[in-house]
XYZ file of C-alpha atoms in Angstrom:
502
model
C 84.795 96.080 131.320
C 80.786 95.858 131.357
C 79.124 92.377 130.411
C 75.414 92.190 129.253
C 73.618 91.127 132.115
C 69.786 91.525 131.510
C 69.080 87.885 129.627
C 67.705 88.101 126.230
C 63.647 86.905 125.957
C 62.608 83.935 124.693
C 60.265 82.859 122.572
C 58.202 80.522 121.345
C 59.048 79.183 117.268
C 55.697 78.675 115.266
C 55.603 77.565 111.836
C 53.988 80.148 109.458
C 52.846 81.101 106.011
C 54.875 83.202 103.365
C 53.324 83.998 100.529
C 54.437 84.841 97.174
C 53.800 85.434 93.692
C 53.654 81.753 92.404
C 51.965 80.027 95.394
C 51.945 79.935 99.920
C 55.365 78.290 100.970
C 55.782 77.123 104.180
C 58.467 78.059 105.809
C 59.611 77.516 109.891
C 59.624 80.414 112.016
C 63.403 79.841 112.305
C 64.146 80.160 109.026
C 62.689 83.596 108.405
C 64.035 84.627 112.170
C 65.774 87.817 111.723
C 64.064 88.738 108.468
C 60.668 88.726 108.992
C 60.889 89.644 113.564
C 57.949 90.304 115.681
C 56.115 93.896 115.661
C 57.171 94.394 112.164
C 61.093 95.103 113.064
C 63.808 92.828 111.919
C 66.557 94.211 114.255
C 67.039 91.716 117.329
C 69.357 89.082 118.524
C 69.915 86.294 116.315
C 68.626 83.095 117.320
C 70.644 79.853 117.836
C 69.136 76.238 115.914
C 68.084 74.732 119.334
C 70.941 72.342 121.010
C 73.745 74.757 119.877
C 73.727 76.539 122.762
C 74.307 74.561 126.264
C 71.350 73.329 128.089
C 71.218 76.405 130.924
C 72.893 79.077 129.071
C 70.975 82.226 127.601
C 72.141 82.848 123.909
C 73.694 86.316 123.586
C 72.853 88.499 125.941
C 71.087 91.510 125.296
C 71.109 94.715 127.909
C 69.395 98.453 127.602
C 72.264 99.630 125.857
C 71.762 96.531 122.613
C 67.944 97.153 122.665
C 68.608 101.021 122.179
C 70.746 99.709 119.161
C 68.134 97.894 117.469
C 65.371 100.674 118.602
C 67.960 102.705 116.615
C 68.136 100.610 113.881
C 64.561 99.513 113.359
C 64.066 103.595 112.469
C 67.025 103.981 110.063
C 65.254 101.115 108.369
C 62.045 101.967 108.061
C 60.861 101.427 104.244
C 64.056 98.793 103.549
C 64.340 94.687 103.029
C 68.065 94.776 104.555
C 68.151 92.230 107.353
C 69.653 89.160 108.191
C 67.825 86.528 106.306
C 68.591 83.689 108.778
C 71.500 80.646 108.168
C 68.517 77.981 107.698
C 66.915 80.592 104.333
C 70.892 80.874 103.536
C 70.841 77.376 103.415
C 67.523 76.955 100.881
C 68.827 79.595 98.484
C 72.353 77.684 98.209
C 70.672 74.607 96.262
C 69.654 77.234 93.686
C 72.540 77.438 91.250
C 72.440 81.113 90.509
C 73.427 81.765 94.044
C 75.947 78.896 94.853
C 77.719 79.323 91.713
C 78.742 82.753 92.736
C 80.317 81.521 95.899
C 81.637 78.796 94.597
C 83.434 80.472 91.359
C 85.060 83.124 94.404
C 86.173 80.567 96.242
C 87.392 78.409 93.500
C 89.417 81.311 91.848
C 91.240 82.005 95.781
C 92.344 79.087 95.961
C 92.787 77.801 92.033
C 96.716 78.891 92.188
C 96.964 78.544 95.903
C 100.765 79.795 97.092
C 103.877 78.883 98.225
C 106.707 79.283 100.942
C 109.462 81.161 100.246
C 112.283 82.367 102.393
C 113.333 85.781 103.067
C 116.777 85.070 105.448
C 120.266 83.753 104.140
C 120.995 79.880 103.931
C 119.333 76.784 102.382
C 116.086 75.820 103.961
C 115.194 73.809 100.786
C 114.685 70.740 102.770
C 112.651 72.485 105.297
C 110.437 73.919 103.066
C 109.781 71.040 101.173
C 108.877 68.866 104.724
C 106.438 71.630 105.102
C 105.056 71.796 101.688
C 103.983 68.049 101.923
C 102.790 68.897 105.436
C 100.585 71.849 104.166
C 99.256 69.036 101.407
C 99.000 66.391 103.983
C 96.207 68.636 105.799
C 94.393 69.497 103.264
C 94.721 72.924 103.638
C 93.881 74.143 100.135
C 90.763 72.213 100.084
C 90.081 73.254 103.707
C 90.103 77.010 102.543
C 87.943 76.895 99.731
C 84.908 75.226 102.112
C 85.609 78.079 104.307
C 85.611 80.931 101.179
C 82.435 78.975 100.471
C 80.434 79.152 103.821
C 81.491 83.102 103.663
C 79.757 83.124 100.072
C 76.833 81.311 101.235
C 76.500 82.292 104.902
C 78.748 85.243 105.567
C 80.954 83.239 107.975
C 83.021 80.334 107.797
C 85.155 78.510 110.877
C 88.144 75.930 110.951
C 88.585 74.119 113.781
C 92.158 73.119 115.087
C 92.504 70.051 116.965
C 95.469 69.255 118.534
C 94.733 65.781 119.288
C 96.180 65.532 122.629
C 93.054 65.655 124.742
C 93.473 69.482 125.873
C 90.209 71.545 126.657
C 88.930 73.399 123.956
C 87.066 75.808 126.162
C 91.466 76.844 126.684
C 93.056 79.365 124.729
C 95.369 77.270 122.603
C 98.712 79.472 122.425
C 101.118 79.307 119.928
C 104.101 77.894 121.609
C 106.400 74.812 121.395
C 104.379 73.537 125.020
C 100.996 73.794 124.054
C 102.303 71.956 120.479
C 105.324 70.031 120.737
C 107.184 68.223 117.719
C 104.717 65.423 116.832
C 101.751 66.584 117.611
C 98.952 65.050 115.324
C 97.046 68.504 113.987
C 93.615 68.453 112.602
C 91.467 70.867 110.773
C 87.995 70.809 109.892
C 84.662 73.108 108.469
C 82.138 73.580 110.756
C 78.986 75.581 109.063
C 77.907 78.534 111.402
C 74.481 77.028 111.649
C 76.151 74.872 114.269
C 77.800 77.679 116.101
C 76.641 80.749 118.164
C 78.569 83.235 119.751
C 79.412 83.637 123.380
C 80.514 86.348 125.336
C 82.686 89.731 123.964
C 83.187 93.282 124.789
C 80.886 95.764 124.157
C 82.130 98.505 126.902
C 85.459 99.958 125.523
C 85.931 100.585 121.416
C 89.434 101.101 121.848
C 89.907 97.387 123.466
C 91.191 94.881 120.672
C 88.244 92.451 121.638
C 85.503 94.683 120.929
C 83.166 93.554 119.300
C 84.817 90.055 119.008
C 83.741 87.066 120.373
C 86.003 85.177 122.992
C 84.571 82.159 122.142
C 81.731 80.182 120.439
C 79.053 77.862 121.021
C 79.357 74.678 119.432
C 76.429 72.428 119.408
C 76.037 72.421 123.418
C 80.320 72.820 123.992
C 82.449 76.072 124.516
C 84.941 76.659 122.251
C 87.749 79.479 122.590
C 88.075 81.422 119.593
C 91.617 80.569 118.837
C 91.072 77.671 118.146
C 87.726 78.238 115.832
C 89.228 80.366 113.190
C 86.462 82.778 111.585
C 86.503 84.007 108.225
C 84.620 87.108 107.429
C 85.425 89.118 103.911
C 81.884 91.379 104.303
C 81.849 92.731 107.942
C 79.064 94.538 109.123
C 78.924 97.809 111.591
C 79.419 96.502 115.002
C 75.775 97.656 115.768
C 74.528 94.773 113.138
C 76.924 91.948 114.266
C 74.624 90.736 116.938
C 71.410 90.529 114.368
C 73.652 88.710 112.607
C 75.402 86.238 114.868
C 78.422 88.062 114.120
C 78.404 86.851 110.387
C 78.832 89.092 107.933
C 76.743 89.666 104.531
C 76.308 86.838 102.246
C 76.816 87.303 98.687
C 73.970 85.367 98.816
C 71.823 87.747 100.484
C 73.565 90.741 98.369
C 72.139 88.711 94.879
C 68.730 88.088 96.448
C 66.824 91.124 94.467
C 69.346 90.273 91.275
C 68.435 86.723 91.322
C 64.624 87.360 91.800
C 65.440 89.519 88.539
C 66.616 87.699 86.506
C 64.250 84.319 87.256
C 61.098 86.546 86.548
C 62.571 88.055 83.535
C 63.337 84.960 82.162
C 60.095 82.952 82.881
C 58.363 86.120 80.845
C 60.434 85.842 77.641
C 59.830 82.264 77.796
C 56.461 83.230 78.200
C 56.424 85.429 75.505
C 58.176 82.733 73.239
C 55.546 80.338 73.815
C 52.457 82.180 72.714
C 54.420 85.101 70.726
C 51.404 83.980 67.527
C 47.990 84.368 67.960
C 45.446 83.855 65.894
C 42.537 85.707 64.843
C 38.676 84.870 63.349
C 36.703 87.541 62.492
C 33.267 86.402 61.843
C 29.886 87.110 62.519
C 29.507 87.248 66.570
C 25.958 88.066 66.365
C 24.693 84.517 67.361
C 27.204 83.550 69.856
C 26.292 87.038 71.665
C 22.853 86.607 71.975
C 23.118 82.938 73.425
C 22.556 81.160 70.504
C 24.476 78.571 67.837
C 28.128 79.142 69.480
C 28.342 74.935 69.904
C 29.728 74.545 66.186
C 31.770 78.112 66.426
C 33.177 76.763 69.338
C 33.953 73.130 67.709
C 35.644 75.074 64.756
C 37.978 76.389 67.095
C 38.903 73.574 69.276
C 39.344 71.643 65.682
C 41.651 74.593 64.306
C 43.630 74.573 67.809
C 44.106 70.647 67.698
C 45.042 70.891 63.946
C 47.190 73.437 63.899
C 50.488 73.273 62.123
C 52.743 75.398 59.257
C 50.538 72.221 56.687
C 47.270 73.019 58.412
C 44.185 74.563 56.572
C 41.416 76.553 57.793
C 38.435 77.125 56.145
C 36.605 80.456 56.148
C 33.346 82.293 54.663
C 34.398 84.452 51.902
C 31.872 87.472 52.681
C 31.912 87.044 56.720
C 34.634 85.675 57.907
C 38.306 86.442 57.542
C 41.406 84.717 59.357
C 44.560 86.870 60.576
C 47.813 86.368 62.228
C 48.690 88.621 65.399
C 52.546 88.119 66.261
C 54.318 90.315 69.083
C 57.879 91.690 68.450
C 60.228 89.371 69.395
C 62.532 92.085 68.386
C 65.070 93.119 71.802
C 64.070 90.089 74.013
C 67.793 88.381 74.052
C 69.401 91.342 75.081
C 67.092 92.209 77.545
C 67.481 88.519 79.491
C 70.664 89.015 79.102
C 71.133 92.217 80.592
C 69.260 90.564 84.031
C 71.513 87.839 83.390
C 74.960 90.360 83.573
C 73.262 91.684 87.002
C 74.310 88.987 88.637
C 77.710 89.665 87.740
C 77.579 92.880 88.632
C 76.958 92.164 92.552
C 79.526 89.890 92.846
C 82.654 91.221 90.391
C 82.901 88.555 88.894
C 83.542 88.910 85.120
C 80.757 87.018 82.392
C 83.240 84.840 81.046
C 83.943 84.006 84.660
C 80.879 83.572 86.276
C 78.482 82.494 83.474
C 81.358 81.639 80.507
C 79.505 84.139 78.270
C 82.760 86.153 76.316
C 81.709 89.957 75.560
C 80.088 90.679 71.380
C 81.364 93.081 69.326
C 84.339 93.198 66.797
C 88.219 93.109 68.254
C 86.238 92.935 71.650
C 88.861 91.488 74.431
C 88.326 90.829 77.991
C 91.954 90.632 79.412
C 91.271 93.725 80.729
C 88.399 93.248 83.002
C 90.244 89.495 84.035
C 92.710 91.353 85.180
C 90.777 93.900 87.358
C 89.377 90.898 89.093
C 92.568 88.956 89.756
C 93.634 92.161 91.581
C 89.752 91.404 93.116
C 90.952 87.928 94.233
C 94.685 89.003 96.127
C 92.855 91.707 97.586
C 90.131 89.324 99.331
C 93.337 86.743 99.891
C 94.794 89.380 101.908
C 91.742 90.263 103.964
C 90.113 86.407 104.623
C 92.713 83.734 104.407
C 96.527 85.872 104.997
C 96.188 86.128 109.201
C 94.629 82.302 109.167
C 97.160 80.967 106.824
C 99.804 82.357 109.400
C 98.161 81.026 112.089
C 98.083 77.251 110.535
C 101.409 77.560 109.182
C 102.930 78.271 112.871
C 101.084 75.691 114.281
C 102.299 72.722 111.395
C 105.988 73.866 112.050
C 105.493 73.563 115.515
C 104.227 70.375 114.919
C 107.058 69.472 112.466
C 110.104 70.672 114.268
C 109.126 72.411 117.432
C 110.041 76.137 116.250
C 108.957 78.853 114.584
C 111.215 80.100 111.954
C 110.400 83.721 111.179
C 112.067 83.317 107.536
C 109.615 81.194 106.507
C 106.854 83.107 104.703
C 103.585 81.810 102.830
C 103.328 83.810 99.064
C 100.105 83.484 97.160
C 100.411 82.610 93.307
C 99.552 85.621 90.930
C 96.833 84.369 89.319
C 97.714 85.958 86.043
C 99.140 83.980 83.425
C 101.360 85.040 80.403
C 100.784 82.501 76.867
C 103.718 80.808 75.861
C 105.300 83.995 73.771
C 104.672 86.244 76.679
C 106.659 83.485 78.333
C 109.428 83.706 75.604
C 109.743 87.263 75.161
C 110.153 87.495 79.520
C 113.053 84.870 79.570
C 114.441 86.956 76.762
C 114.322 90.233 78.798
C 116.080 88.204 81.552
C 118.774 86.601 80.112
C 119.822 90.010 78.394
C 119.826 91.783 81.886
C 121.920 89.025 82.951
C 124.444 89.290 80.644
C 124.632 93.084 81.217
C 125.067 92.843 84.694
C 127.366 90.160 84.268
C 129.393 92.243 82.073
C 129.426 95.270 84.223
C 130.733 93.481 87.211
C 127.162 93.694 89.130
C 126.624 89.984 89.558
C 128.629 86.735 88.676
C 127.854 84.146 86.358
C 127.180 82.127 89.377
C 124.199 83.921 90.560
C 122.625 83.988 87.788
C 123.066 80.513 87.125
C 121.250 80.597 91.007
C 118.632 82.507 89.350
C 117.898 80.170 86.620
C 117.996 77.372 88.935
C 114.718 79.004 91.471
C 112.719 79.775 88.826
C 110.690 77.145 87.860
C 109.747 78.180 84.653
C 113.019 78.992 83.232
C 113.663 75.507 81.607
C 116.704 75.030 83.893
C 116.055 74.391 87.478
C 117.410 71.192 87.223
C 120.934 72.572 86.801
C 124.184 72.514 89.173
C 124.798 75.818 90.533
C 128.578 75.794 90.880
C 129.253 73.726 87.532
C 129.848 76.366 85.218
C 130.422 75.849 81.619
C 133.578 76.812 79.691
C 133.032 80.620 78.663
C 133.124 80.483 74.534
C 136.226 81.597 73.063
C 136.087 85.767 71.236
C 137.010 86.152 67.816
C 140.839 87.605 68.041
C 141.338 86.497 72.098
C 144.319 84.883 72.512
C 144.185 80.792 73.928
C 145.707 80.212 77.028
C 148.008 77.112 76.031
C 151.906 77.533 76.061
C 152.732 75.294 73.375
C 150.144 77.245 71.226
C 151.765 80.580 71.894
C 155.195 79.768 71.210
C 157.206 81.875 68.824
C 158.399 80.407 66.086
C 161.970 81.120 64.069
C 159.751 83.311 61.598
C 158.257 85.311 64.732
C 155.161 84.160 64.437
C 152.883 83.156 66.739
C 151.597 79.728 66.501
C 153.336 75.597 66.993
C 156.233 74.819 65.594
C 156.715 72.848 62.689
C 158.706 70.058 65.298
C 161.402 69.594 62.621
């Protein structure tokens, strides 16, 4: 396995200067590291926020083989704006709401229905799910997984730590065994930003190796921290050759909006521009005098009066033979849907749907938007699946290691659907149900019992609360005959039915 062994240069951080259209902005080095690099190229190693990194210890290494990389890179790029903007510009941008509420609605809607265990082996683990439910609630998990959707919004990383609480190294591998996390052991889990980490050493030798690429472990404001027990979420990974530019983040949604954003502010300063001085009006009058230097003072004061006057009750005074006062309007005419076509860009980047992201509901007649809602649930399991599945697994071994010192493979973490039906979608599926009970009951398929099982797991079926094995008396057919023996005797006529008793 080959290591990077040539050091990476340092360099000295200098505030500078960054212009832009409104006015200079002063900005640290730092914050534009990455974007903005030395000799014109933004391809290099990212740069930790001094004291992450231990005092002694070069931040990632960089050999021949990296600098060919960015070399590479640097020409692929030529002419482009795509580079890693840097956490502490990340950072600025979230305060704006156009780019936090995009993260934020992601993560919100991941973790809005949040899941459930369920069991996939024979017997009753009822009670065992429900001391792991309130363990899962205890830790915060939910709310622990939406900070960590959130840095991966904002950032294009997110980390949970995993304390153990029992004084172990976390510079160790923490494996997940009953030794390294016997029954009572007090977990913990907590956010850390990735402005406070930087990553250590991994393999860049061998593609086929299941570290490539991968960090063993992280730097941690001046400590070493093994990655498993710094759990890194990533939904946007880049091409290995970018991960070190990037600190091994991925891209920000932030980043991804930045030319949308910058859209849609300019376009909507200009129609408020436009909005404000839409009217203007006209004099025409003699110009003759004011041109040749003369008697402009009280053709000046006439204007400054009409400006300071100037209201729907105003008057103004003309000559009748020389002078003549007009109204010049723009259009107006096409502005709203233009703003709010920069507006729906911003959707567009992210997949979020309007009435989602910025509660607008589409126009139009018998206009409906169940459709696109659903495309983006199916959005929202998809990006379950790829950043929270593997860490959910992870933290749900660990708590029943911690709650009763073994792993039961039956034990399974479901997410929620996200879709809901209204209450006669609701009516018309319990419907559907109870008539495919009662056809398998009748063909011999199931018993009466199992449904009743059924109806007792589903918590919207209005009957969980019942007893399993207390089944009703089945109602008596028209024409069946009642099992009771002195109800079936035969009487002296030969009829069925009680005697008379005389």
């Amino acid at each position: 396995m080959k290591w990077f062994s040539k050091p990476a240069q340092q360099r000295r951080i200098e505030p500078v200067i960054v212009a832009n259209d409104e006015k200079p902005l002063k900005i640290s080095a730092f914050a534009l590291d990455g974007w903005q690099a030395e000799n014109g190229t933004p391809w290099k190693v990212a740069q930790p926020l001094p004291g992450v990194v231990p005092a002694g210890a070069a931040p990632m290494a960089m050999d021949d083989g990296l600098s060919n990389l960015f070399s590479y890179a640097q020409l692929a790029s030529q002419g482009t704006e795509v580079s890693f903007p840097g956490f502490p510009l990340l950072a600025e941008l979230a305060q704006r709401p156009e780019y936090r509420h995009i993260s934020e609605t992601m993560a919100r809607e991941m973790t809005r229905k949040w899941g459930e265990l369920i069991t996939t082996g024979d017997g009753d683990k009822a009670d065992k799910i429900a001391q792991l439910t309130a363990a899962i609630d205890n830790h915060n998990l939910r709310d622990k997984f939406y900070l960590a959707s959130v840095h991966d919004g904002l950032f294009g990383r997110g980390h949970l730590f995993i304390d153990t609480g029992r004084g172990d190294p976390v510079s160790a591998r923490l494996p997940v065994s009953d030794k390294s996390i016997p029954v009572g052991t007090k977990l913990r889990f907590s956010n850390v930003e990735p402005i406070w980490t930087y990553p250590n050493g991994y393999n860049s030798n061998n593609p086929l190796a299941a570290d490539f690429y991968r960090p063993h472990s992280w730097f941690v404001m001046g400590q070493t921290v093994d990655s498993s027990r710094l759990l890194t979420f990533v939904s946007r990974s880049l091409p290995d050759m970018l991960k070190p530019a990037y600190g091994f983040a991925g891209v920000s949604l932030s980043q991804m909006a930045i030319p949308y954003v910058q859209n849609w502010l300019r376009t909507r300063q200009s129609v408020s521009d436009m909005l404000h001085s839409f009217s203007t009006m006209v004099l025409k009058t003699n110009m003759a005098a004011v041109l040749q230097g003369g008697g402009s003072a009280s053709l000046i004061n006439r204007a400054q009066l009409y400006n300071q006057t100037r209201d729907n009750r105003g008057l103004m005074m003309v000559d009748f033979e020389t002078e003549a006062l007009e109204n010049v309007s723009a259009p107006l005419g096409g502005l709203d849907k233009l703003q709010a076509q920069a507006q729906e860009q911003m959707a567009s980047v992210s997949g979020i749907p309007l009435v989602k992201l910025l509660g607008i509901t589409p126009s139009g007649l018998n206009v409906s938007s169940d459709g696109e809602i659903r495309v983006f649930y199916d959005t929202i399991a998809a990006a379950q699946e790829i950043l929270f599945t593997d860490h959910m697994r992870t933290c749900l071994e660990l708590i029943q290691l911690a709650e009763f010192g073994e792993i039961d493979p039956d034990i399974k973490w479901h997410w929620n659907p996200l879709w809901q039906l209204d209450e006669a979608g609701e009516a018309a599926v319990r419907k559907t149900d109870a008539d495919t009970d009662i056809e398998l009951i009748d063909a011999g398929v199931i018993s009466p019992e199992e449904a009743r099982q059924r109806l007792a797991a589903s918590p919207g079926s209005g009957y969980n609360n019942i007893k399993v094995n207390d089944l009703p008396e089945p109602p008596m057919q028209d024409g069946a005959e009642i099992d009771d023996a002195e109800t079936n005797k035969i009487d002296e006529h030969g009829e069925a039915g009680a005697t008379s008793g005389v």
